[in-house]
């Protein structure tokens, strides 16, 4: 095996999940060998679902969570398979890999849909959405990514949400890389459902993901989910009856998620986490500015969670990645055509002050100062 990290090396993961775990969450992974069909595990899942519903204040009243095994993609696909209509059309608004992935999911599930396509570096153009709505009156749902991790752009969901509210469109939101940190104003956005994951802004371990949906969606007559494993109504029926799940959940990952949710709340919740990430973003951005490294987007277009930077001329990503990995930091490549142009740095997970200082030194050491 190539380049396996040394036994006790502290790796700082600057990729968009999984994240460097706190020792508290890592410790929870070893909490014991439980059976997923015993009441103590059912109670744990009920508590996880309850706490997921409390992470963002605007979801507390009218939304309920279910938890399923799988990465963030499984939650997004489950959300679309369970809530995108068969009679009615879902408009997918895409400006990156994850928006385009939702379109592929709807196609795979045979759900009626349209695509409002944007360049990956562009913000959402409401005029493009309006034009789609005018040309197709059957559009009843709108699927969009909150934080498009392809570039780090925080999409202007407030503006799209106003439009959804005014037109009575139900929003289906990929919040996989924003849940737990960025602001979510569910009622103002006419949010029907969102998908999230344990191992991004919540700082859990990878393997569990979740969907929060408005109570009227849970109660509405079952749509054809087009999938057995991803049929969220089956999860809802059993998890909200007694906490049991239709299929085996990763028990230890659930221990870690529960601990991560406790820690998230104790540290001040989503707004505190957003502020923490923003402070890290500023520090890293300052260090890279000193090296003459430019951002791909305007700084005010980014989320708090991840920023993308242009690779300096004549520097390969592979070389930069290897040099930083040797110092214990994992950065992330661009996707698609951006692969040769950018690198990405996420701000999630257990990054201590000394790690941040070492990171800034490693970045300037490898990229050179231009002062
Ligand atoms: C990470 C991510 C996903 C899911 O990716 P997985 O590899 O399945 O965890 C989906 N959407 C967005 C916006 C993401 O950042």
GROMACS .gro file of C-alpha atoms and ligand atoms in nm:
model
  386
    1UNK     CA    1   0.000   0.000   0.000
    2UNK     CA    2   0.132   0.336  -0.101
    3UNK     CA    3   0.190   0.628   0.135
    4UNK     CA    4  -0.003   0.482   0.425
    5UNK     CA    5   0.002   0.732   0.712
    6UNK     CA    6   0.220   0.631   1.007
    7UNK     CA    7   0.044   0.455   1.293
    8UNK     CA    8  -0.015   0.752   1.521
    9UNK     CA    9   0.029   1.038   1.276
   10UNK     CA   10  -0.231   1.310   1.327
   11UNK     CA   11  -0.367   1.374   0.978
   12UNK     CA   12  -0.556   1.697   0.928
   13UNK     CA   13  -0.822   1.632   0.666
   14UNK     CA   14  -0.891   1.944   0.460
   15UNK     CA   15  -1.105   1.750   0.212
   16UNK     CA   16  -1.485   1.797   0.222
   17UNK     CA   17  -1.550   1.500   0.448
   18UNK     CA   18  -1.470   1.276   0.614
   19UNK     CA   19  -1.319   1.507   0.872
   20UNK     CA   20  -1.053   1.477   1.141
   21UNK     CA   21  -1.253   1.353   1.440
   22UNK     CA   22  -1.222   1.499   1.787
   23UNK     CA   23  -1.086   1.248   2.038
   24UNK     CA   24  -1.425   1.254   2.208
   25UNK     CA   25  -1.607   1.141   1.891
   26UNK     CA   26  -1.333   0.891   1.803
   27UNK     CA   27  -1.364   0.749   2.153
   28UNK     CA   28  -1.737   0.699   2.106
   29UNK     CA   29  -1.668   0.463   1.815
   30UNK     CA   30  -1.541   0.210   2.067
   31UNK     CA   31  -1.841   0.235   2.299
   32UNK     CA   32  -1.937  -0.129   2.262
   33UNK     CA   33  -2.089  -0.408   2.060
   34UNK     CA   34  -2.460  -0.349   2.045
   35UNK     CA   35  -2.727  -0.529   1.848
   36UNK     CA   36  -2.923  -0.298   1.620
   37UNK     CA   37  -3.244  -0.481   1.709
   38UNK     CA   38  -3.229  -0.413   2.084
   39UNK     CA   39  -3.423  -0.134   2.256
   40UNK     CA   40  -3.110   0.057   2.364
   41UNK     CA   41  -3.009   0.106   2.001
   42UNK     CA   42  -3.364   0.200   1.900
   43UNK     CA   43  -3.358   0.467   2.173
   44UNK     CA   44  -3.024   0.597   2.045
   45UNK     CA   45  -3.162   0.635   1.692
   46UNK     CA   46  -3.470   0.815   1.820
   47UNK     CA   47  -3.246   1.055   2.009
   48UNK     CA   48  -3.026   1.110   1.702
   49UNK     CA   49  -3.333   1.191   1.491
   50UNK     CA   50  -3.460   1.427   1.759
   51UNK     CA   51  -3.126   1.607   1.784
   52UNK     CA   52  -3.091   1.631   1.405
   53UNK     CA   53  -3.422   1.817   1.409
   54UNK     CA   54  -3.282   2.064   1.663
   55UNK     CA   55  -2.959   2.156   1.481
   56UNK     CA   56  -3.134   2.435   1.290
   57UNK     CA   57  -3.403   2.631   1.472
   58UNK     CA   58  -3.622   2.670   1.164
   59UNK     CA   59  -3.665   2.291   1.139
   60UNK     CA   60  -3.770   2.226   1.498
   61UNK     CA   61  -4.145   2.272   1.458
   62UNK     CA   62  -4.247   2.110   1.134
   63UNK     CA   63  -3.975   1.868   1.024
   64UNK     CA   64  -3.878   1.513   1.121
   65UNK     CA   65  -3.554   1.330   1.053
   66UNK     CA   66  -3.481   0.973   0.954
   67UNK     CA   67  -3.134   0.820   0.954
   68UNK     CA   68  -3.004   0.569   0.702
   69UNK     CA   69  -2.682   0.383   0.630
   70UNK     CA   70  -2.478   0.527   0.347
   71UNK     CA   71  -2.282   0.836   0.247
   72UNK     CA   72  -2.440   1.172   0.168
   73UNK     CA   73  -2.524   1.060  -0.184
   74UNK     CA   74  -2.753   0.788  -0.047
   75UNK     CA   75  -2.950   1.049   0.150
   76UNK     CA   76  -2.985   1.275  -0.156
   77UNK     CA   77  -3.096   0.983  -0.371
   78UNK     CA   78  -3.337   0.863  -0.103
   79UNK     CA   79  -3.485   1.214  -0.075
   80UNK     CA   80  -3.539   1.239  -0.451
   81UNK     CA   81  -3.664   0.884  -0.484
   82UNK     CA   82  -3.912   0.931  -0.198
   83UNK     CA   83  -4.027   1.292  -0.251
   84UNK     CA   84  -3.977   1.394  -0.614
   85UNK     CA   85  -4.317   1.347  -0.776
   86UNK     CA   86  -4.416   1.102  -1.049
   87UNK     CA   87  -4.706   1.332  -1.142
   88UNK     CA   88  -4.546   1.674  -1.159
   89UNK     CA   89  -4.196   1.776  -1.261
   90UNK     CA   90  -3.884   1.848  -1.059
   91UNK     CA   91  -3.667   2.134  -1.182
   92UNK     CA   92  -3.302   2.066  -1.097
   93UNK     CA   93  -3.099   2.385  -1.065
   94UNK     CA   94  -2.733   2.290  -1.108
   95UNK     CA   95  -2.403   2.477  -1.096
   96UNK     CA   96  -2.165   2.197  -1.013
   97UNK     CA   97  -2.107   1.824  -0.973
   98UNK     CA   98  -2.365   1.773  -0.699
   99UNK     CA   99  -2.649   1.954  -0.875
  100UNK     CA  100  -2.580   1.757  -1.190
  101UNK     CA  101  -2.572   1.436  -0.985
  102UNK     CA  102  -2.930   1.506  -0.871
  103UNK     CA  103  -3.037   1.527  -1.234
  104UNK     CA  104  -2.875   1.187  -1.299
  105UNK     CA  105  -3.055   1.041  -0.999
  106UNK     CA  106  -3.395   1.159  -1.120
  107UNK     CA  107  -3.316   1.015  -1.464
  108UNK     CA  108  -3.211   0.683  -1.308
  109UNK     CA  109  -3.537   0.670  -1.110
  110UNK     CA  110  -3.747   0.764  -1.412
  111UNK     CA  111  -3.888   1.077  -1.242
  112UNK     CA  112  -4.005   1.364  -1.464
  113UNK     CA  113  -3.751   1.643  -1.443
  114UNK     CA  114  -3.589   1.936  -1.618
  115UNK     CA  115  -3.243   2.082  -1.577
  116UNK     CA  116  -3.161   2.452  -1.533
  117UNK     CA  117  -2.793   2.425  -1.608
  118UNK     CA  118  -2.532   2.684  -1.508
  119UNK     CA  119  -2.158   2.710  -1.551
  120UNK     CA  120  -1.976   2.563  -1.252
  121UNK     CA  121  -1.828   2.898  -1.160
  122UNK     CA  122  -2.157   3.089  -1.201
  123UNK     CA  123  -2.409   3.186  -0.938
  124UNK     CA  124  -2.774   3.086  -0.972
  125UNK     CA  125  -2.954   3.296  -1.234
  126UNK     CA  126  -3.317   3.345  -1.133
  127UNK     CA  127  -3.406   3.444  -1.490
  128UNK     CA  128  -3.302   3.095  -1.608
  129UNK     CA  129  -3.531   2.940  -1.347
  130UNK     CA  130  -3.819   3.173  -1.444
  131UNK     CA  131  -3.780   3.076  -1.807
  132UNK     CA  132  -3.801   2.704  -1.723
  133UNK     CA  133  -4.111   2.766  -1.512
  134UNK     CA  134  -4.277   2.955  -1.796
  135UNK     CA  135  -4.204   2.685  -2.050
  136UNK     CA  136  -4.323   2.399  -1.827
  137UNK     CA  137  -4.626   2.454  -1.603
  138UNK     CA  138  -4.598   2.098  -1.467
  139UNK     CA  139  -4.294   2.198  -1.254
  140UNK     CA  140  -4.399   2.147  -0.892
  141UNK     CA  141  -4.066   2.083  -0.715
  142UNK     CA  142  -3.723   2.243  -0.727
  143UNK     CA  143  -3.404   2.052  -0.639
  144UNK     CA  144  -3.090   2.249  -0.561
  145UNK     CA  145  -2.760   2.226  -0.371
  146UNK     CA  146  -2.715   2.462  -0.075
  147UNK     CA  147  -2.337   2.470  -0.067
  148UNK     CA  148  -2.198   2.354  -0.405
  149UNK     CA  149  -1.879   2.184  -0.288
  150UNK     CA  150  -1.746   2.172  -0.645
  151UNK     CA  151  -1.633   2.533  -0.604
  152UNK     CA  152  -1.725   2.627  -0.247
  153UNK     CA  153  -2.006   2.854  -0.360
  154UNK     CA  154  -2.286   2.911  -0.110
  155UNK     CA  155  -2.584   2.929  -0.345
  156UNK     CA  156  -2.828   3.213  -0.281
  157UNK     CA  157  -3.102   2.986  -0.153
  158UNK     CA  158  -3.282   3.280   0.007
  159UNK     CA  159  -3.352   3.423  -0.340
  160UNK     CA  160  -3.444   3.085  -0.490
  161UNK     CA  161  -3.656   3.014  -0.183
  162UNK     CA  162  -3.854   3.336  -0.223
  163UNK     CA  163  -3.934   3.223  -0.575
  164UNK     CA  164  -4.037   2.877  -0.449
  165UNK     CA  165  -4.256   3.039  -0.186
  166UNK     CA  166  -4.419   3.274  -0.438
  167UNK     CA  167  -4.482   2.997  -0.695
  168UNK     CA  168  -4.573   2.722  -0.450
  169UNK     CA  169  -4.278   2.503  -0.550
  170UNK     CA  170  -4.159   2.249  -0.295
  171UNK     CA  171  -3.782   2.275  -0.243
  172UNK     CA  172  -3.571   1.958  -0.214
  173UNK     CA  173  -3.230   2.061  -0.084
  174UNK     CA  174  -2.892   1.891  -0.093
  175UNK     CA  175  -2.758   2.027   0.236
  176UNK     CA  176  -2.491   1.758   0.266
  177UNK     CA  177  -2.204   2.005   0.297
  178UNK     CA  178  -2.392   2.281   0.481
  179UNK     CA  179  -2.613   2.114   0.743
  180UNK     CA  180  -2.481   2.203   1.087
  181UNK     CA  181  -2.304   2.523   0.981
  182UNK     CA  182  -2.477   2.740   0.720
  183UNK     CA  183  -2.807   2.914   0.788
  184UNK     CA  184  -3.127   2.735   0.689
  185UNK     CA  185  -3.456   2.925   0.680
  186UNK     CA  186  -3.694   2.640   0.610
  187UNK     CA  187  -4.031   2.819   0.606
  188UNK     CA  188  -3.914   3.114   0.396
  189UNK     CA  189  -3.770   2.872   0.137
  190UNK     CA  190  -4.080   2.648   0.124
  191UNK     CA  191  -3.845   2.364   0.210
  192UNK     CA  192  -4.000   2.021   0.166
  193UNK     CA  193  -3.697   1.811   0.254
  194UNK     CA  194  -3.321   1.824   0.289
  195UNK     CA  195  -3.047   1.564   0.286
  196UNK     CA  196  -2.739   1.568   0.510
  197UNK     CA  197  -2.458   1.347   0.632
  198UNK     CA  198  -2.283   1.258   0.957
  199UNK     CA  199  -1.929   1.325   0.842
  200UNK     CA  200  -1.919   1.684   0.722
  201UNK     CA  201  -2.018   1.987   0.931
  202UNK     CA  202  -2.152   1.769   1.215
  203UNK     CA  203  -1.805   1.610   1.260
  204UNK     CA  204  -1.925   1.250   1.286
  205UNK     CA  205  -1.770   0.946   1.119
  206UNK     CA  206  -1.869   0.842   0.765
  207UNK     CA  207  -2.141   0.580   0.717
  208UNK     CA  208  -2.469   0.742   0.825
  209UNK     CA  209  -2.672   1.006   0.650
  210UNK     CA  210  -3.017   1.152   0.706
  211UNK     CA  211  -3.315   1.328   0.554
  212UNK     CA  212  -3.535   1.584   0.728
  213UNK     CA  213  -3.876   1.632   0.569
  214UNK     CA  214  -4.176   1.847   0.652
  215UNK     CA  215  -4.450   1.661   0.833
  216UNK     CA  216  -4.703   1.702   0.551
  217UNK     CA  217  -4.461   1.526   0.314
  218UNK     CA  218  -4.421   1.235   0.554
  219UNK     CA  219  -4.799   1.219   0.582
  220UNK     CA  220  -4.874   1.249   0.210
  221UNK     CA  221  -4.983   0.933   0.030
  222UNK     CA  222  -4.684   0.720  -0.058
  223UNK     CA  223  -4.519   0.794  -0.387
  224UNK     CA  224  -4.350   0.519  -0.576
  225UNK     CA  225  -3.999   0.535  -0.430
  226UNK     CA  226  -3.865   0.313  -0.709
  227UNK     CA  227  -3.628   0.157  -0.458
  228UNK     CA  228  -3.660  -0.069  -0.157
  229UNK     CA  229  -3.349   0.042   0.032
  230UNK     CA  230  -3.402   0.414  -0.031
  231UNK     CA  231  -3.775   0.428   0.048
  232UNK     CA  232  -3.769   0.685   0.329
  233UNK     CA  233  -4.130   0.629   0.428
  234UNK     CA  234  -4.035   0.279   0.542
  235UNK     CA  235  -3.763   0.430   0.765
  236UNK     CA  236  -4.005   0.692   0.894
  237UNK     CA  237  -4.273   0.434   0.973
  238UNK     CA  238  -4.039   0.223   1.186
  239UNK     CA  239  -3.798   0.482   1.332
  240UNK     CA  240  -4.080   0.707   1.447
  241UNK     CA  241  -4.290   0.420   1.577
  242UNK     CA  242  -4.026   0.264   1.801
  243UNK     CA  243  -3.676   0.360   1.677
  244UNK     CA  244  -3.608   0.041   1.482
  245UNK     CA  245  -3.491   0.056   1.121
  246UNK     CA  246  -3.580  -0.156   0.821
  247UNK     CA  247  -3.214  -0.250   0.765
  248UNK     CA  248  -2.897  -0.277   0.973
  249UNK     CA  249  -2.745   0.056   1.069
  250UNK     CA  250  -2.372   0.094   1.144
  251UNK     CA  251  -2.396   0.086   1.523
  252UNK     CA  252  -2.054   0.236   1.605
  253UNK     CA  253  -2.103   0.516   1.352
  254UNK     CA  254  -2.430   0.595   1.529
  255UNK     CA  255  -2.243   0.621   1.864
  256UNK     CA  256  -2.007   0.868   1.698
  257UNK     CA  257  -2.287   1.072   1.540
  258UNK     CA  258  -2.470   1.095   1.871
  259UNK     CA  259  -2.155   1.217   2.044
  260UNK     CA  260  -2.086   1.461   1.760
  261UNK     CA  261  -2.439   1.605   1.795
  262UNK     CA  262  -2.389   1.654   2.170
  263UNK     CA  263  -2.056   1.826   2.103
  264UNK     CA  264  -2.206   2.043   1.827
  265UNK     CA  265  -2.478   2.167   2.063
  266UNK     CA  266  -2.236   2.222   2.353
  267UNK     CA  267  -2.007   2.428   2.132
  268UNK     CA  268  -2.289   2.666   2.045
  269UNK     CA  269  -2.465   2.500   1.752
  270UNK     CA  270  -2.470   2.584   1.382
  271UNK     CA  271  -2.395   2.957   1.407
  272UNK     CA  272  -2.090   2.899   1.630
  273UNK     CA  273  -1.965   2.638   1.386
  274UNK     CA  274  -2.014   2.876   1.093
  275UNK     CA  275  -1.812   3.142   1.275
  276UNK     CA  276  -1.539   2.889   1.355
  277UNK     CA  277  -1.511   2.787   0.988
  278UNK     CA  278  -1.513   3.151   0.874
  279UNK     CA  279  -1.224   3.231   1.107
  280UNK     CA  280  -1.028   2.935   0.965
  281UNK     CA  281  -1.114   3.044   0.610
  282UNK     CA  282  -0.977   3.394   0.678
  283UNK     CA  283  -0.652   3.260   0.822
  284UNK     CA  284  -0.590   3.024   0.529
  285UNK     CA  285  -0.694   3.284   0.273
  286UNK     CA  286  -0.452   3.537   0.424
  287UNK     CA  287  -0.164   3.288   0.410
  288UNK     CA  288  -0.240   3.203   0.047
  289UNK     CA  289  -0.278   3.570  -0.048
  290UNK     CA  290   0.076   3.626   0.077
  291UNK     CA  291   0.184   3.356  -0.171
  292UNK     CA  292  -0.002   3.531  -0.452
  293UNK     CA  293  -0.254   3.246  -0.476
  294UNK     CA  294  -0.593   3.371  -0.599
  295UNK     CA  295  -0.938   3.240  -0.512
  296UNK     CA  296  -1.149   3.087  -0.789
  297UNK     CA  297  -1.461   3.281  -0.683
  298UNK     CA  298  -1.496   3.619  -0.512
  299UNK     CA  299  -1.437   3.577  -0.137
  300UNK     CA  300  -1.794   3.689  -0.058
  301UNK     CA  301  -1.936   3.410  -0.278
  302UNK     CA  302  -1.793   3.130  -0.063
  303UNK     CA  303  -1.951   2.923   0.208
  304UNK     CA  304  -1.779   2.908   0.544
  305UNK     CA  305  -1.710   2.538   0.483
  306UNK     CA  306  -1.476   2.518   0.182
  307UNK     CA  307  -1.287   2.755  -0.049
  308UNK     CA  308  -1.124   2.688  -0.386
  309UNK     CA  309  -0.793   2.839  -0.498
  310UNK     CA  310  -0.626   2.866  -0.835
  311UNK     CA  311  -0.316   2.651  -0.874
  312UNK     CA  312  -0.020   2.880  -0.939
  313UNK     CA  313   0.128   2.859  -1.290
  314UNK     CA  314   0.359   2.560  -1.340
  315UNK     CA  315   0.250   2.396  -1.015
  316UNK     CA  316   0.082   2.059  -1.039
  317UNK     CA  317  -0.186   1.960  -0.793
  318UNK     CA  318  -0.022   1.620  -0.738
  319UNK     CA  319   0.305   1.779  -0.630
  320UNK     CA  320   0.137   2.026  -0.393
  321UNK     CA  321  -0.082   1.751  -0.247
  322UNK     CA  322   0.219   1.525  -0.186
  323UNK     CA  323   0.424   1.801  -0.024
  324UNK     CA  324   0.139   1.890   0.215
  325UNK     CA  325   0.058   1.526   0.287
  326UNK     CA  326   0.418   1.476   0.396
  327UNK     CA  327   0.349   1.744   0.659
  328UNK     CA  328   0.021   1.582   0.767
  329UNK     CA  329  -0.235   1.782   0.567
  330UNK     CA  330  -0.474   1.642   0.305
  331UNK     CA  331  -0.596   1.900   0.056
  332UNK     CA  332  -0.848   1.823  -0.219
  333UNK     CA  333  -0.836   1.836  -0.598
  334UNK     CA  334  -1.083   2.009  -0.828
  335UNK     CA  335  -1.335   1.793  -1.015
  336UNK     CA  336  -1.378   1.765  -1.393
  337UNK     CA  337  -1.218   2.046  -1.592
  338UNK     CA  338  -1.136   2.228  -1.269
  339UNK     CA  339  -0.896   1.945  -1.178
  340UNK     CA  340  -0.606   2.112  -1.356
  341UNK     CA  341  -0.697   2.462  -1.238
  342UNK     CA  342  -0.775   2.457  -0.868
  343UNK     CA  343  -0.722   2.298  -0.531
  344UNK     CA  344  -0.973   2.305  -0.247
  345UNK     CA  345  -0.939   2.347   0.128
  346UNK     CA  346  -1.224   2.260   0.363
  347UNK     CA  347  -1.241   2.396   0.717
  348UNK     CA  348  -1.431   2.120   0.894
  349UNK     CA  349  -1.328   1.887   1.174
  350UNK     CA  350  -1.094   1.899   1.469
  351UNK     CA  351  -0.836   2.156   1.360
  352UNK     CA  352  -0.653   2.303   1.657
  353UNK     CA  353  -0.478   2.640   1.670
  354UNK     CA  354  -0.136   2.473   1.643
  355UNK     CA  355  -0.257   2.277   1.337
  356UNK     CA  356  -0.370   2.599   1.172
  357UNK     CA  357  -0.037   2.768   1.240
  358UNK     CA  358   0.151   2.467   1.098
  359UNK     CA  359  -0.082   2.461   0.796
  360UNK     CA  360  -0.025   2.827   0.713
  361UNK     CA  361   0.351   2.772   0.747
  362UNK     CA  362   0.333   2.464   0.524
  363UNK     CA  363   0.132   2.653   0.260
  364UNK     CA  364   0.368   2.950   0.248
  365UNK     CA  365   0.669   2.714   0.263
  366UNK     CA  366   0.544   2.521  -0.039
  367UNK     CA  367   0.399   2.803  -0.242
  368UNK     CA  368   0.654   3.076  -0.164
  369UNK     CA  369   0.584   3.430  -0.050
  370UNK     CA  370   0.535   3.716  -0.293
  371UNK     CA  371   0.597   3.995  -0.048
  372LIG     C1  372  -2.009   1.543  -0.008
  372LIG     C2  373  -2.130   1.585  -0.082
  372LIG     C3  374  -2.229   1.492  -0.122
  372LIG     C4  375  -2.220   1.345  -0.096
  372LIG     O1  376  -2.101   1.285  -0.126
  372LIG     P1  377  -2.066   1.143  -0.062
  372LIG     O2  378  -1.936   1.110  -0.124
  372LIG     O3  379  -2.175   1.051  -0.098
  372LIG     O4  380  -2.059   1.165   0.085
  372LIG     C5  381  -2.343   1.540  -0.182
  372LIG     N1  382  -2.360   1.671  -0.203
  372LIG     C6  383  -2.269   1.762  -0.166
  372LIG     C7  384  -2.298   1.907  -0.191
  372LIG     C8  385  -2.152   1.722  -0.105
  372LIG     O5  386  -2.059   1.812  -0.068
   0.00000   0.00000   0.00000
